[in-house]
Amino acid sequence: MSELAVRAEKSDAADELAGLRERFVLDEAVYLDGNSLGALPAAVPGRLDDVVRRQWGSLRIRSWDESGWWTAPERIGDRIAPLVGAAAGQIVVGDSTSVNVFKALVGAVRLAGEGRDEILVDATTFPTDGYIAQSAARMTGCELRPVAPDEVADALGPRTAAVLLNHVDYRTGRLHDLPSLTAAIHAAGALAVWDLCHSAGALPVGLDAHGVDLAVGCTYKYLNGGPGAPAYLYVRRDLQDRFDSPLPGWNSHAEPFGMRTAYEPAAGAVRGRVGTPDILSMLALEAALEVWDGVSVEAVRAKSLALTDFFLECVGAYVPEGVVESLTPAAHAERGSQVALRCRDAGAVMKRLVERGVVGDFRSPDILRFGFTPLYVGFADVERAARVLAETVG
Amino acid sequence: MSELAVRAEKSDAADELAGLRERFVLDEAVYLDGNSLGALPAAVPGRLDDVVRRQWGSLRIRSWDESGWWTAPERIGDRIAPLVGAAAGQIVVGDSTSVNVFKALVGAVRLAGEGRDEILVDATTFPTDGYIAQSAARMTGCELRPVAPDEVADALGPRTAAVLLNHVDYRTGRLHDLPSLTAAIHAAGALAVWDLCHSAGALPVGLDAHGVDLAVGCTYKYLNGGPGAPAYLYVRRDLQDRFDSPLPGWNSHAEPFGMRTAYEPAAGAVRGRVGTPDILSMLALEAALEVWDGVSVEAVRAKSLALTDFFLECVGAYVPEGVVESLTPAAHAERGSQVALRCRDAGAVMKRLVERGVVGDFRSPDILRFGFTPLYVGFADVERAARVLAETVG
């Protein structure tokens, strides 16, 4: 057994989070794609079966009240809240991330008020944020300016209404400095909208502590909610009264069953709701979130950094120099919970890795992505992944 | 046994659709709320369990390709298409009805072109359509005019860009004349957007035959897709190239995995997609749609009219005159698949009906709604419902 394999074994033995793996359905593969689709939490199949057979099949419409269907978006939002550093009453679950980006960005421009007609967007963003930001700009009479996150501070000006940024870059895994960027945006009188898709559930976010204005995120990566599980929208409490949604569906009405012709927005986070909540997916997510019971995000972050450090070390030891290049920052303060390696023929390499039981993913044009989910990935997994990678590219 | 009960028995014996009831999970109650939440199709629990345990739990991300997750929105759209009289390639499933109303209405205004800055909306609409239409009008610089459906023809003018109408009124059950209204809208140079929530799966719609421009609908009423199941968007084939979505998420990109900075819309119905599809709910819907195998919508319509006719007859025979008043048109050409009865203390009456195993619903302020789903409601159910109603209000 190599020295690294021995160290991996010791680290696993000392890992206080190691037991959480039992809360998931996993197999022999090393699953390093939880940053794309989280593994199945063991509680989900049974819960969903109850939702389908009893709540839908037997109680039917009574479940809107009796099974808590109607209030699921805000109840599940409150369950996500501590994971992203938010007090209760500021998050609702529903719709896709893209739709929530639209709500958040149009809402932010309206909150910014007259005379501010420019939106800045992370130039390296996952594409959908950029596409939706373009539409939000077009429909609010704003100009959209793509700006690299480290140039945001210089780009801010008196015209800036809102800035849409990713907490962690989807390709490189770079963690952006949410506290200082948010402070700079506020100093310029603009609103900060953060996309937490690649950070929520992997590291502390601190939405309330850092005064973030609006945020969105998906729930199918580190939150393990299932394929295409509903996303969420955070609106800071003191902005909620003035939040003016571009998608004011009946679920956001102050009295949804009053069936009024005139729209009157509900108070609170509920104002971010739109249409009838997607109950099957939503309650699967609720069951999935139980894996977080008793888990501290700080402990998850500590293990995540240890895992990515160890992976980079193993790759350095096993893979011949020059074959792969890490795009993920070495500094902890700049690293999310994934490692991106640039590599020739990355698509073909990833295919072979998957065949050999090491599951990451490929991102165009030349990137191998490996996500490290501290709830179910261990150090021996990491050592094995690096070893198989070395054999595959060697 | 009363004469009506005898007739009910005979009608059930002669009903060619009676066997379809076995495709659902039902109990002793008379379920007349399928116009709110369709009953559970028997195929759903097993299918969803496979989706969760095998497709998500075991195949994980491979399922995006191998289990057909990625193409589900258009594949399931094609399964809905024949039920609403559409050829394949014009419907995508996803998002809520409200979100799809926004896409359709903004898309319609953009298709209408310069100089048209007015949206007409059904003044009696289910509220969400009106709220979303208001937002669509605001964000496209249009004026919104609520108009009763029978006044639409007179209200149309050279400024009209688009008209949003409900095929069946959610309260009264009135069926609007889609062919002639669509023709009138076209004659005025405007686009017709239809909301099919209360007609799809209950009666023939004929989207293609009548040249409807855009349409939306939910899938949890007569299509039995489950609570909050994803809605759908129809864009007529010859408009698709110019359809300009206000929610151009990455799923609508010509090359979604190219991760391009510049947005380039996909061809076809796929252009109506937005974010990552909500797979659990979507594949539950796909299983639910199997109940339509071999079923003709025309036969469903014939039975639906026979059921509502018979219900009105039984109510007339059993309930003392003046106690309830039907708001549902007597003429078949103006009737959907529900009966709305105005009644004093309607909320309390419905509560007692539900306790006695007759499940309809209450709509503010004074309406008892009874939906008739020909796939699983029989004539004896109808007679029993009217009898219990008479005992309850008597």
PDB file of C-alpha atoms in Angstrom, chain A residues 23-122:
ATOM      1  CA  ARG A  23     -27.475   8.336   4.698  1.00  0.00           C
ATOM      2  CA  PHE A  24     -27.011   7.823   0.945  1.00  0.00           C
ATOM      3  CA  VAL A  25     -27.505   5.064  -1.578  1.00  0.00           C
ATOM      4  CA  LEU A  26     -24.079   4.473  -3.084  1.00  0.00           C
ATOM      5  CA  ASP A  27     -22.140   1.701  -4.748  1.00  0.00           C
ATOM      6  CA  GLU A  28     -18.528   0.778  -5.464  1.00  0.00           C
ATOM      7  CA  ALA A  29     -17.894   3.702  -7.796  1.00  0.00           C
ATOM      8  CA  VAL A  30     -16.099   6.815  -6.610  1.00  0.00           C
ATOM      9  CA  TYR A  31     -18.772   9.390  -7.241  1.00  0.00           C
ATOM     10  CA  LEU A  32     -17.142  12.757  -7.841  1.00  0.00           C
ATOM     11  CA  ASP A  33     -20.039  14.316  -9.678  1.00  0.00           C
ATOM     12  CA  GLY A  34     -22.130  15.452  -6.738  1.00  0.00           C
ATOM     13  CA  ASN A  35     -21.464  18.987  -7.980  1.00  0.00           C
ATOM     14  CA  SER A  36     -23.656  18.099 -10.957  1.00  0.00           C
ATOM     15  CA  LEU A  37     -26.184  15.656  -9.460  1.00  0.00           C
ATOM     16  CA  GLY A  38     -26.013  14.751  -5.789  1.00  0.00           C
ATOM     17  CA  ALA A  39     -26.317  11.083  -4.840  1.00  0.00           C
ATOM     18  CA  LEU A  40     -29.664   9.663  -3.708  1.00  0.00           C
ATOM     19  CA  PRO A  41     -30.338  10.143   0.014  1.00  0.00           C
ATOM     20  CA  ALA A  42     -31.632   6.894   1.488  1.00  0.00           C
ATOM     21  CA  ALA A  43     -34.742   8.563   2.933  1.00  0.00           C
ATOM     22  CA  VAL A  44     -36.068   9.735  -0.420  1.00  0.00           C
ATOM     23  CA  PRO A  45     -37.574   6.618  -2.056  1.00  0.00           C
ATOM     24  CA  GLY A  46     -39.757   5.716   0.911  1.00  0.00           C
ATOM     25  CA  ARG A  47     -40.901   9.276   1.478  1.00  0.00           C
ATOM     26  CA  LEU A  48     -41.747   9.832  -2.159  1.00  0.00           C
ATOM     27  CA  ASP A  49     -43.677   6.595  -2.254  1.00  0.00           C
ATOM     28  CA  ASP A  50     -45.764   7.840   0.679  1.00  0.00           C
ATOM     29  CA  VAL A  51     -46.299  11.182  -1.045  1.00  0.00           C
ATOM     30  CA  VAL A  52     -47.489   9.425  -4.172  1.00  0.00           C
ATOM     31  CA  ARG A  53     -49.564   6.584  -2.743  1.00  0.00           C
ATOM     32  CA  ARG A  54     -51.047   8.108   0.399  1.00  0.00           C
ATOM     33  CA  GLN A  55     -50.913  11.873  -0.011  1.00  0.00           C
ATOM     34  CA  TRP A  56     -51.824  12.002  -3.692  1.00  0.00           C
ATOM     35  CA  GLY A  57     -53.466   8.615  -4.201  1.00  0.00           C
ATOM     36  CA  SER A  58     -55.608   8.526  -1.094  1.00  0.00           C
ATOM     37  CA  LEU A  59     -55.938  11.998   0.434  1.00  0.00           C
ATOM     38  CA  ARG A  60     -55.808  13.698  -2.967  1.00  0.00           C
ATOM     39  CA  ILE A  61     -56.749  17.416  -2.816  1.00  0.00           C
ATOM     40  CA  ARG A  62     -57.019  17.244   0.996  1.00  0.00           C
ATOM     41  CA  SER A  63     -53.225  17.036   0.997  1.00  0.00           C
ATOM     42  CA  TRP A  64     -52.927  20.668  -0.012  1.00  0.00           C
ATOM     43  CA  ASP A  65     -53.776  21.370   3.624  1.00  0.00           C
ATOM     44  CA  GLU A  66     -53.391  18.105   5.493  1.00  0.00           C
ATOM     45  CA  SER A  67     -50.039  17.051   4.049  1.00  0.00           C
ATOM     46  CA  GLY A  68     -48.611  20.557   4.056  1.00  0.00           C
ATOM     47  CA  TRP A  69     -48.350  20.807   0.298  1.00  0.00           C
ATOM     48  CA  TRP A  70     -49.410  24.421   0.070  1.00  0.00           C
ATOM     49  CA  THR A  71     -46.768  25.718   2.473  1.00  0.00           C
ATOM     50  CA  ALA A  72     -43.948  23.489   1.184  1.00  0.00           C
ATOM     51  CA  PRO A  73     -42.080  26.258  -0.728  1.00  0.00           C
ATOM     52  CA  GLU A  74     -41.508  28.396   2.358  1.00  0.00           C
ATOM     53  CA  ARG A  75     -41.142  25.464   4.769  1.00  0.00           C
ATOM     54  CA  ILE A  76     -38.395  23.876   2.662  1.00  0.00           C
ATOM     55  CA  GLY A  77     -36.888  27.324   2.139  1.00  0.00           C
ATOM     56  CA  ASP A  78     -36.552  27.585   5.890  1.00  0.00           C
ATOM     57  CA  ARG A  79     -34.806  24.211   5.944  1.00  0.00           C
ATOM     58  CA  ILE A  80     -32.257  25.421   3.393  1.00  0.00           C
ATOM     59  CA  ALA A  81     -31.808  28.768   5.149  1.00  0.00           C
ATOM     60  CA  PRO A  82     -29.305  27.687   7.844  1.00  0.00           C
ATOM     61  CA  LEU A  83     -27.179  25.997   5.188  1.00  0.00           C
ATOM     62  CA  VAL A  84     -26.636  29.348   3.461  1.00  0.00           C
ATOM     63  CA  GLY A  85     -26.530  31.495   6.578  1.00  0.00           C
ATOM     64  CA  ALA A  86     -30.021  32.925   6.373  1.00  0.00           C
ATOM     65  CA  ALA A  87     -32.579  33.393   9.122  1.00  0.00           C
ATOM     66  CA  ALA A  88     -36.009  31.911   8.467  1.00  0.00           C
ATOM     67  CA  GLY A  89     -38.575  33.686   6.313  1.00  0.00           C
ATOM     68  CA  GLN A  90     -36.329  34.771   3.459  1.00  0.00           C
ATOM     69  CA  ILE A  91     -36.197  31.782   1.092  1.00  0.00           C
ATOM     70  CA  VAL A  92     -38.838  30.110  -1.042  1.00  0.00           C
ATOM     71  CA  VAL A  93     -38.279  26.990  -3.083  1.00  0.00           C
ATOM     72  CA  GLY A  94     -39.713  26.580  -6.578  1.00  0.00           C
ATOM     73  CA  ASP A  95     -39.060  27.006 -10.304  1.00  0.00           C
ATOM     74  CA  SER A  96     -35.682  26.490 -11.945  1.00  0.00           C
ATOM     75  CA  THR A  97     -32.516  28.430 -11.219  1.00  0.00           C
ATOM     76  CA  SER A  98     -32.916  30.253 -14.533  1.00  0.00           C
ATOM     77  CA  VAL A  99     -36.422  31.437 -13.637  1.00  0.00           C
ATOM     78  CA  ASN A 100     -35.208  32.544 -10.222  1.00  0.00           C
ATOM     79  CA  VAL A 101     -32.324  34.477 -11.769  1.00  0.00           C
ATOM     80  CA  PHE A 102     -34.921  36.353 -13.793  1.00  0.00           C
ATOM     81  CA  LYS A 103     -37.020  37.134 -10.705  1.00  0.00           C
ATOM     82  CA  ALA A 104     -33.972  38.183  -8.700  1.00  0.00           C
ATOM     83  CA  LEU A 105     -32.366  40.359 -11.352  1.00  0.00           C
ATOM     84  CA  VAL A 106     -35.520  42.157 -12.468  1.00  0.00           C
ATOM     85  CA  GLY A 107     -36.431  42.547  -8.809  1.00  0.00           C
ATOM     86  CA  ALA A 108     -32.986  43.988  -8.072  1.00  0.00           C
ATOM     87  CA  VAL A 109     -33.177  46.523 -10.904  1.00  0.00           C
ATOM     88  CA  ARG A 110     -36.572  47.675  -9.641  1.00  0.00           C
ATOM     89  CA  LEU A 111     -35.229  47.950  -6.113  1.00  0.00           C
ATOM     90  CA  ALA A 112     -32.244  49.974  -7.324  1.00  0.00           C
ATOM     91  CA  GLY A 113     -34.619  52.645  -8.523  1.00  0.00           C
ATOM     92  CA  GLU A 114     -34.515  55.423 -11.102  1.00  0.00           C
ATOM     93  CA  GLY A 115     -31.349  56.462 -12.865  1.00  0.00           C
ATOM     94  CA  ARG A 116     -29.614  53.127 -12.580  1.00  0.00           C
ATOM     95  CA  ASP A 117     -29.776  51.315 -15.888  1.00  0.00           C
ATOM     96  CA  GLU A 118     -26.868  48.949 -15.990  1.00  0.00           C
ATOM     97  CA  ILE A 119     -26.494  45.318 -14.924  1.00  0.00           C
ATOM     98  CA  LEU A 120     -23.087  43.773 -14.433  1.00  0.00           C
ATOM     99  CA  VAL A 121     -22.809  40.039 -14.890  1.00  0.00           C
ATOM    100  CA  ASP A 122     -19.960  37.649 -14.229  1.00  0.00           C
TER     101      ASP A 122
END
